Short mmCIF file of C-alpha atoms and ligand atoms in Angstrom, two decimals:
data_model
loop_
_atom_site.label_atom_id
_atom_site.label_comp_id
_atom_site.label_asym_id
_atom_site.label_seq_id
_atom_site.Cartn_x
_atom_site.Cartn_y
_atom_site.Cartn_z
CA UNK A 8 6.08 21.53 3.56
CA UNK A 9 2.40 22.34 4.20
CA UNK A 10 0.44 19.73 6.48
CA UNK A 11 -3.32 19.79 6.16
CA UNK A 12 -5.89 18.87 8.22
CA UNK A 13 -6.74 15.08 8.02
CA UNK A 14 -9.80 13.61 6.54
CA UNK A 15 -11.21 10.88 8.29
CA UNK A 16 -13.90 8.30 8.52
CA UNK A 17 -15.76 8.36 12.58
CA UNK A 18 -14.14 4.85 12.56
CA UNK A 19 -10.29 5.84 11.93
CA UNK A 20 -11.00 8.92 14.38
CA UNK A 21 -11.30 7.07 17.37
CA UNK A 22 -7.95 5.62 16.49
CA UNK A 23 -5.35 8.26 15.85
CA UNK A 24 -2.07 5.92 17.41
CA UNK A 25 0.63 6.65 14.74
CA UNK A 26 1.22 3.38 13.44
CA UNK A 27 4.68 4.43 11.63
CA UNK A 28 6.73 7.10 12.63
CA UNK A 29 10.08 7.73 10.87
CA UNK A 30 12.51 10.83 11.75
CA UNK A 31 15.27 11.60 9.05
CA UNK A 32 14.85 8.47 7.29
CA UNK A 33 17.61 8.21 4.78
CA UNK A 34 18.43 5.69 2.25
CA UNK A 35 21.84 5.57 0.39
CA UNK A 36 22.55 3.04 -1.96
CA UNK A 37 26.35 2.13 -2.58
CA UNK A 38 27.59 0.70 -5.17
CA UNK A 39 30.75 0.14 -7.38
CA UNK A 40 31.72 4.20 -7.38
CA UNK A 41 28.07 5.13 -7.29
CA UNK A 42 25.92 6.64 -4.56
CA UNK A 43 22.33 7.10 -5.37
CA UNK A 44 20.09 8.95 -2.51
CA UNK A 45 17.01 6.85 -2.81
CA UNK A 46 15.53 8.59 0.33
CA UNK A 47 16.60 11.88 2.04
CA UNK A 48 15.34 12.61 5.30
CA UNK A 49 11.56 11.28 5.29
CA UNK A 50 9.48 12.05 8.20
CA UNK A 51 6.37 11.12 8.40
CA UNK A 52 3.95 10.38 10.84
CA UNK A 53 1.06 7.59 9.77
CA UNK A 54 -1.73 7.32 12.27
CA UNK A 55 -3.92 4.09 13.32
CA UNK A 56 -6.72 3.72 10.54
CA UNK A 57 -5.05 6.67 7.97
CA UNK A 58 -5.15 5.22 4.00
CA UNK A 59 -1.70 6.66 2.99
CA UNK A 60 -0.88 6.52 -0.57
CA UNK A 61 2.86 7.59 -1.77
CA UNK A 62 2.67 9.31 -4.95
CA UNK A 63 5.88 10.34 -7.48
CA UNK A 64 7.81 9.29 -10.86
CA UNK A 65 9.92 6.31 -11.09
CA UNK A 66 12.76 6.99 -8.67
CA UNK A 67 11.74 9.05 -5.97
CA UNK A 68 12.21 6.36 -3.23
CA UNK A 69 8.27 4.57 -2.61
CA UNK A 70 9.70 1.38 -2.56
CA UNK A 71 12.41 2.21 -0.85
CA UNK A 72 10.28 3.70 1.98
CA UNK A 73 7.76 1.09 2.18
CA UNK A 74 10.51 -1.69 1.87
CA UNK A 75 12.27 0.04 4.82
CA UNK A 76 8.99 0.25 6.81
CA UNK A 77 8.84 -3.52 6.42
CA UNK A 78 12.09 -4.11 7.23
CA UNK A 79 13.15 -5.75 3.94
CA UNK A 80 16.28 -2.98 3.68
CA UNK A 81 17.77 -1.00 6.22
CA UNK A 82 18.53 2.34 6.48
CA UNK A 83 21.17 4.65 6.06
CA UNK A 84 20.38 6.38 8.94
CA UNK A 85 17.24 8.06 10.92
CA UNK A 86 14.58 6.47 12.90
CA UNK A 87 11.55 4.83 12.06
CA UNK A 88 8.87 2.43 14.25
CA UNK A 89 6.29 0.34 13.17
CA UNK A 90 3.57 -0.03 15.76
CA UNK A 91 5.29 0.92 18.57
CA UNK A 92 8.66 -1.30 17.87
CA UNK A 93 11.53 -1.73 15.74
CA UNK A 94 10.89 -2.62 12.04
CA UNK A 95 12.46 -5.72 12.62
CA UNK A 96 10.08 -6.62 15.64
CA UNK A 97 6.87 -5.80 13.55
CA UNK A 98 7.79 -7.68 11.02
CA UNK A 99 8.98 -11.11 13.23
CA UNK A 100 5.69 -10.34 15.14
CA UNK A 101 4.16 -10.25 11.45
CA UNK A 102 2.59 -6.88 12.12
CA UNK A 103 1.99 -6.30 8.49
CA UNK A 104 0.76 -7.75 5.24
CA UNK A 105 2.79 -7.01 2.01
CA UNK A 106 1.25 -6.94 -1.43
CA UNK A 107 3.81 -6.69 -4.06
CA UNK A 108 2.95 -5.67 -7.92
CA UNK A 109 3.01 -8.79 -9.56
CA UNK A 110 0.13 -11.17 -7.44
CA UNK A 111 3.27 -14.12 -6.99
CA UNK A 112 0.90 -16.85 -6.49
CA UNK A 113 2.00 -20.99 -6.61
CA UNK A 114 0.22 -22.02 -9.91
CA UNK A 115 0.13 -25.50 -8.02
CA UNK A 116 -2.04 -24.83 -5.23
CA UNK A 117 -5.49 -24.12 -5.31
CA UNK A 118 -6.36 -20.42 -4.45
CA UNK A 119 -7.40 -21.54 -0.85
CA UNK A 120 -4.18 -23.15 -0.61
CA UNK A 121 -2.40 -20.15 -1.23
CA UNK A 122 -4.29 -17.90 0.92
CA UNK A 123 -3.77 -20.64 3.36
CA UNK A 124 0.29 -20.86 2.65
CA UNK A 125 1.49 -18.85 5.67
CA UNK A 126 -0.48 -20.07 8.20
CA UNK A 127 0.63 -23.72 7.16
CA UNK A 128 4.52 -22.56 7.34
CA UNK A 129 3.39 -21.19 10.96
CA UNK A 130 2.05 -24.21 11.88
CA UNK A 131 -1.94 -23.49 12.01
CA UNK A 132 -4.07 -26.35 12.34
CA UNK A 133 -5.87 -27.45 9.17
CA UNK A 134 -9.28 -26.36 10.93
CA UNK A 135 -8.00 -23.20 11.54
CA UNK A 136 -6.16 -22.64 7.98
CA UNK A 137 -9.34 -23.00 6.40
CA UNK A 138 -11.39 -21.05 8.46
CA UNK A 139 -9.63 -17.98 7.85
CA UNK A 140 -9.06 -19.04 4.13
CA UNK A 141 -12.76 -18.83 3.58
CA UNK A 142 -13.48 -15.84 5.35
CA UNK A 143 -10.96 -14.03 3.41
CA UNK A 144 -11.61 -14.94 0.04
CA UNK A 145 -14.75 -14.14 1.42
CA UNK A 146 -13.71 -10.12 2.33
CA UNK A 147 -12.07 -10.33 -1.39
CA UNK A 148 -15.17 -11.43 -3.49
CA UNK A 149 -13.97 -14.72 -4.63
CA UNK A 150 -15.86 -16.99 -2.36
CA UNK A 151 -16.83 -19.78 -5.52
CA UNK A 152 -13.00 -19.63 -6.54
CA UNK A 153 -11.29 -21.63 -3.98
CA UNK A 154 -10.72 -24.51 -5.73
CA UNK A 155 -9.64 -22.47 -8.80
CA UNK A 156 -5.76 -22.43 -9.69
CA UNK A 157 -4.43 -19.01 -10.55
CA UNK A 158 -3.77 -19.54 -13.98
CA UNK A 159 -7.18 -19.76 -14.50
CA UNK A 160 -8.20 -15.77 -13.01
CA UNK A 161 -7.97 -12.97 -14.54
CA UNK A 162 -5.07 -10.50 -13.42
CA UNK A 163 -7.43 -8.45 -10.94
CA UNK A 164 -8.87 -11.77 -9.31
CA UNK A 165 -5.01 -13.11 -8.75
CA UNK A 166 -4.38 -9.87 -7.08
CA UNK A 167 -7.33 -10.47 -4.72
CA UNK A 168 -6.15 -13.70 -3.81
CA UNK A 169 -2.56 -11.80 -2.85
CA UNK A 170 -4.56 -9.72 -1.48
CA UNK A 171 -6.35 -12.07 0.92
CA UNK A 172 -2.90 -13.95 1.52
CA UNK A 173 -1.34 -10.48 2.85
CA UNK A 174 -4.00 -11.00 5.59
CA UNK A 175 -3.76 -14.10 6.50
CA UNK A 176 -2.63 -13.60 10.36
CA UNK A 177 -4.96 -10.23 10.52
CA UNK A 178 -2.64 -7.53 10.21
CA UNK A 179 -3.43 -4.28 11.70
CA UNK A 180 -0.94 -2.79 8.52
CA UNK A 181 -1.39 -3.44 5.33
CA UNK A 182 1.74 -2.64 2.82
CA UNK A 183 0.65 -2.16 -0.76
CA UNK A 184 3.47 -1.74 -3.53
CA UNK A 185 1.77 -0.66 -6.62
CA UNK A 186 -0.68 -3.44 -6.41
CA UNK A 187 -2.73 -2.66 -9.33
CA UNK A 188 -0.23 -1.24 -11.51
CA UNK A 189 -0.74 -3.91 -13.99
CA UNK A 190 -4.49 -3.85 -14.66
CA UNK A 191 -6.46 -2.50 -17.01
CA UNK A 192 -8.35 1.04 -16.30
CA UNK A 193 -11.68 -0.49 -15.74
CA UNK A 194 -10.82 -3.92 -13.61
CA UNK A 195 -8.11 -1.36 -11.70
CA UNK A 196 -11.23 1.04 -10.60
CA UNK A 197 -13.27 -1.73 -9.62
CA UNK A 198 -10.34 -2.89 -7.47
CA UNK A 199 -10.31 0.69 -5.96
CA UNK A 200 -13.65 0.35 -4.90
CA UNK A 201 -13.08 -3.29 -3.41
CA UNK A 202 -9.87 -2.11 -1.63
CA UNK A 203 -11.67 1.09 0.04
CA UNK A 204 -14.45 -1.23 1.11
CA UNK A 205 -11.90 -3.65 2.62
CA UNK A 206 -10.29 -0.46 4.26
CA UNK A 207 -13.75 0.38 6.31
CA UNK A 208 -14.72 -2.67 6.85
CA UNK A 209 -11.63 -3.87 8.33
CA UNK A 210 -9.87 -0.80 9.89
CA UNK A 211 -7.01 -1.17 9.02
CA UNK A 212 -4.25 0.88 8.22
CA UNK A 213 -2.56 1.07 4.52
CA UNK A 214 0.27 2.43 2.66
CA UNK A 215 -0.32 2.50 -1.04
CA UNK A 216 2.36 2.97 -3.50
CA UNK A 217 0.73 3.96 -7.02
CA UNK A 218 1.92 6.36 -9.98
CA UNK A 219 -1.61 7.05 -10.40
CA UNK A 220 -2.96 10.80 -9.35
CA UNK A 221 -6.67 9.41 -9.55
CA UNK A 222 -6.11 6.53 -7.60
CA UNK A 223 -4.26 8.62 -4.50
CA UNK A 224 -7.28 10.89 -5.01
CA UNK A 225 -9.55 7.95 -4.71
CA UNK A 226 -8.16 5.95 -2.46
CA UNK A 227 -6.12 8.28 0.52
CA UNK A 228 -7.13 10.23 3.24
CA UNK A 229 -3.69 11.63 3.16
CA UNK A 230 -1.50 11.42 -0.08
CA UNK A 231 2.51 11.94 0.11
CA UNK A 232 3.40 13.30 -2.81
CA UNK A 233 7.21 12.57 -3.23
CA UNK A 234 10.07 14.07 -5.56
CA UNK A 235 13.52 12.30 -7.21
CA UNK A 236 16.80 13.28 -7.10
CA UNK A 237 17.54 12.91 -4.35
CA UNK A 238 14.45 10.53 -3.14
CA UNK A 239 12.24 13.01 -0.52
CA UNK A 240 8.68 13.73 0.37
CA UNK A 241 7.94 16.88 -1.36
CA UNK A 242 4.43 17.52 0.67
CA UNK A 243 1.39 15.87 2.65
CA UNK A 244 -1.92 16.32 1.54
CA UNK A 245 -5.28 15.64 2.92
CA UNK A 246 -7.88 14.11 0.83
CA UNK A 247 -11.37 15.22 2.24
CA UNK A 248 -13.64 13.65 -0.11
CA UNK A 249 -16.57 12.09 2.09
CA UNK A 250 -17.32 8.54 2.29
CA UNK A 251 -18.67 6.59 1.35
CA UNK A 252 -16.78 6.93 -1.86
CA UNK A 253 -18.23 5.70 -6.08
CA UNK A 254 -18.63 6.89 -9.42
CA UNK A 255 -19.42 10.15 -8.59
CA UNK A 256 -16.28 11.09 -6.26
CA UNK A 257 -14.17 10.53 -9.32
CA UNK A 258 -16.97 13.22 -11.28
CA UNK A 259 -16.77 15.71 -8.23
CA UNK A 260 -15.50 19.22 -8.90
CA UNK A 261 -13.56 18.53 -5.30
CA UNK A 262 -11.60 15.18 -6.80
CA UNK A 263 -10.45 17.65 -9.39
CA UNK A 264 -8.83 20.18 -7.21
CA UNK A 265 -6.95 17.53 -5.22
CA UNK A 266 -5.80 15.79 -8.43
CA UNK A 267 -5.09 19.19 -9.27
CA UNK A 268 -3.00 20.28 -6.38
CA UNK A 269 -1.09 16.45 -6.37
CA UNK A 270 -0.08 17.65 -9.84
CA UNK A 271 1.37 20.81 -9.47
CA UNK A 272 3.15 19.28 -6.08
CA UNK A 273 4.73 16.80 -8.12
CA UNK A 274 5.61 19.59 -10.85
CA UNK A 275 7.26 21.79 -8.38
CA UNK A 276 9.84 19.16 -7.38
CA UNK A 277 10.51 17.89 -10.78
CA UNK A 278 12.89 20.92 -11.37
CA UNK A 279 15.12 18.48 -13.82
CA UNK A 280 11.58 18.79 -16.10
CA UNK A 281 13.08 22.00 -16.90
CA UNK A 282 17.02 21.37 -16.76
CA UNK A 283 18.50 21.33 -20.36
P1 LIG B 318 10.35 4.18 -6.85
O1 LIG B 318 9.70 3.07 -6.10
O2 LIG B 318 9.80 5.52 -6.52
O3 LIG B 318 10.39 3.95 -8.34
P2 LIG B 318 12.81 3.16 -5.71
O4 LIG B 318 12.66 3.24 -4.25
O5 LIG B 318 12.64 1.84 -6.37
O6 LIG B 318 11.89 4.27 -6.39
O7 LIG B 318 14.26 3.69 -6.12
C1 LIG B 318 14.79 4.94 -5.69
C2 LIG B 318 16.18 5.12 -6.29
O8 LIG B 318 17.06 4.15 -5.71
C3 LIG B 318 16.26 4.89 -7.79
O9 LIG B 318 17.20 5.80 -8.33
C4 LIG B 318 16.74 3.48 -7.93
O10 LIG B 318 17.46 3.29 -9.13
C5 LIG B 318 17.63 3.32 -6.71
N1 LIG B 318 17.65 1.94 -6.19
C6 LIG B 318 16.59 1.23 -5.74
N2 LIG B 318 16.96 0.01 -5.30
C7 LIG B 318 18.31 -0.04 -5.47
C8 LIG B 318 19.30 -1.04 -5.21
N3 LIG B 318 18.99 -2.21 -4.64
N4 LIG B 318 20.59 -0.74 -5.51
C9 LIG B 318 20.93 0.45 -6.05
N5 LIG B 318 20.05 1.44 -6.31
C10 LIG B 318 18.75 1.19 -6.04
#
């Protein structure tokens, strides 16, 4: 496994805390005479700040991973800690924000109201609920939408709300599963651009799950490009396009290379390409 230097913005350097460590990380799923290896032995090291996108075909254990990170499964066996604590801890101390593929929005409340949802459950005052509400959809770009319902945005704006929602009580993690899977090319490029902006303007750290090589490209500082059969992280790369990043990182001659090498790294463990 080769482990490259890491591409950074000044901001994330200061910051270089891993944020999620896991050591052997394995993920067996049992069922009626089956045993399917969803994740074999992951470890992986995510720092304070780091834009981590998991790349590979259908099958080779990203939501797996990132549902173990956030505590929604647990594993088979090895170790993994989210900000310093069990995954279990970070997630009753709500240490991350989770943005699943579809936006799953209430088509009865407003979109403030459903940025606004889990602070209500926690008990937020309605002062306090709304302030953050606005500032969010704010950070998102839909500031004259809050009385909107979702039924009524496009596919890219719902995810925005979902996205605002996920950070609701400020994570310092944000946990993306395939978030724009759905969208068009065009309105899934401009949500690139929106999410790196988010990313530097907030700090934060993010996992990514995406089947998209040009997206990882775009969006990581480090991509983990991972394999099926069993489930395993095949290799780490570093992504050192400078930032700010537009158009014309997707046109460079170095976003080609690095789509380039993320390509052959997911050839090279796709050895049932060439099984007959
Ligand atoms: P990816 O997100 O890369 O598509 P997944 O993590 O969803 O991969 O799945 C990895 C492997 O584990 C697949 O073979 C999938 O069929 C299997 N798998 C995922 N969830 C379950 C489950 N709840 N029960 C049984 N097998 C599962």
């Amino acid at each position: 496994m080769t482990v490259q230097a890491q591409a950074q913005t000044p901001k994330q350097a200061a910051a270089t805390k891993p944020v999620i460590e896991t050591k052997d990380l394995t993920m067996i799923y049992r069922g009626r005479g089956t045993e399917t290896i969803a994740l074999q032995n992951a470890n992986l090291s995510i720092r304070a700040g780091e834009f981590i996108s998991l790349i590979g075909p259908s099958g080779c254990g990203k939501t797996t991973l990132l549902r173990l990170i956030a505590n929604l499964i647990e594993p088979s066996s090895g170790e993994i800690s989210v900000a310093g604590k069990t995954p279990q801890q970070a997630r009753l101390d709500r240490e991350y924000g989770y943005v699943f593929q579809s936006p799953v929005l209430y088509d009865w409340r407003s979109v403030v109201a459903n940025v606004m949802l889990p602070l209500e459950i926690m008990g937020y005052s309605k002062s306090k609920r709304q302030e953050r509400a606005v500032k969010l959809l704010k950070m998102v770009g839909l500031e004259h939408f809050h009385k909107q319902f979702p039924y009524q945005l496009s596919g890219g704006m719902q995810q925005r709300v979902s996205i605002a929602r996920a950070l609701a009580f400020d994570p310092k993690l944000l946990l993306m599963d395939e978030p724009f899977g759905a969208l068009d090319e065009i309105t899934r490029e401009s949500m690139n651009l929106e999410l790196l902006r988010i990313w530097q303007e907030t700090g934060k750290t993010i996992v990514f799950v995406t089947h998209s090589i040009p997206e990882a490209v775009f969006l990581s500082s480090r991509i983990v490009v991972m394999t099926p059969r069993p489930g395993k992280i095949e290799r780490l790369i570093a992504v050192d396009l400078s930032y700010p990043r537009g158009t014309e990182t997707r046109e460079s001659a170095r976003f080609f290379e690095l789509a380039t090498q993320v390509r052959e790294a997911l050839r090279q463990g796709h050895s049932y390409d060439t099984e007959t």
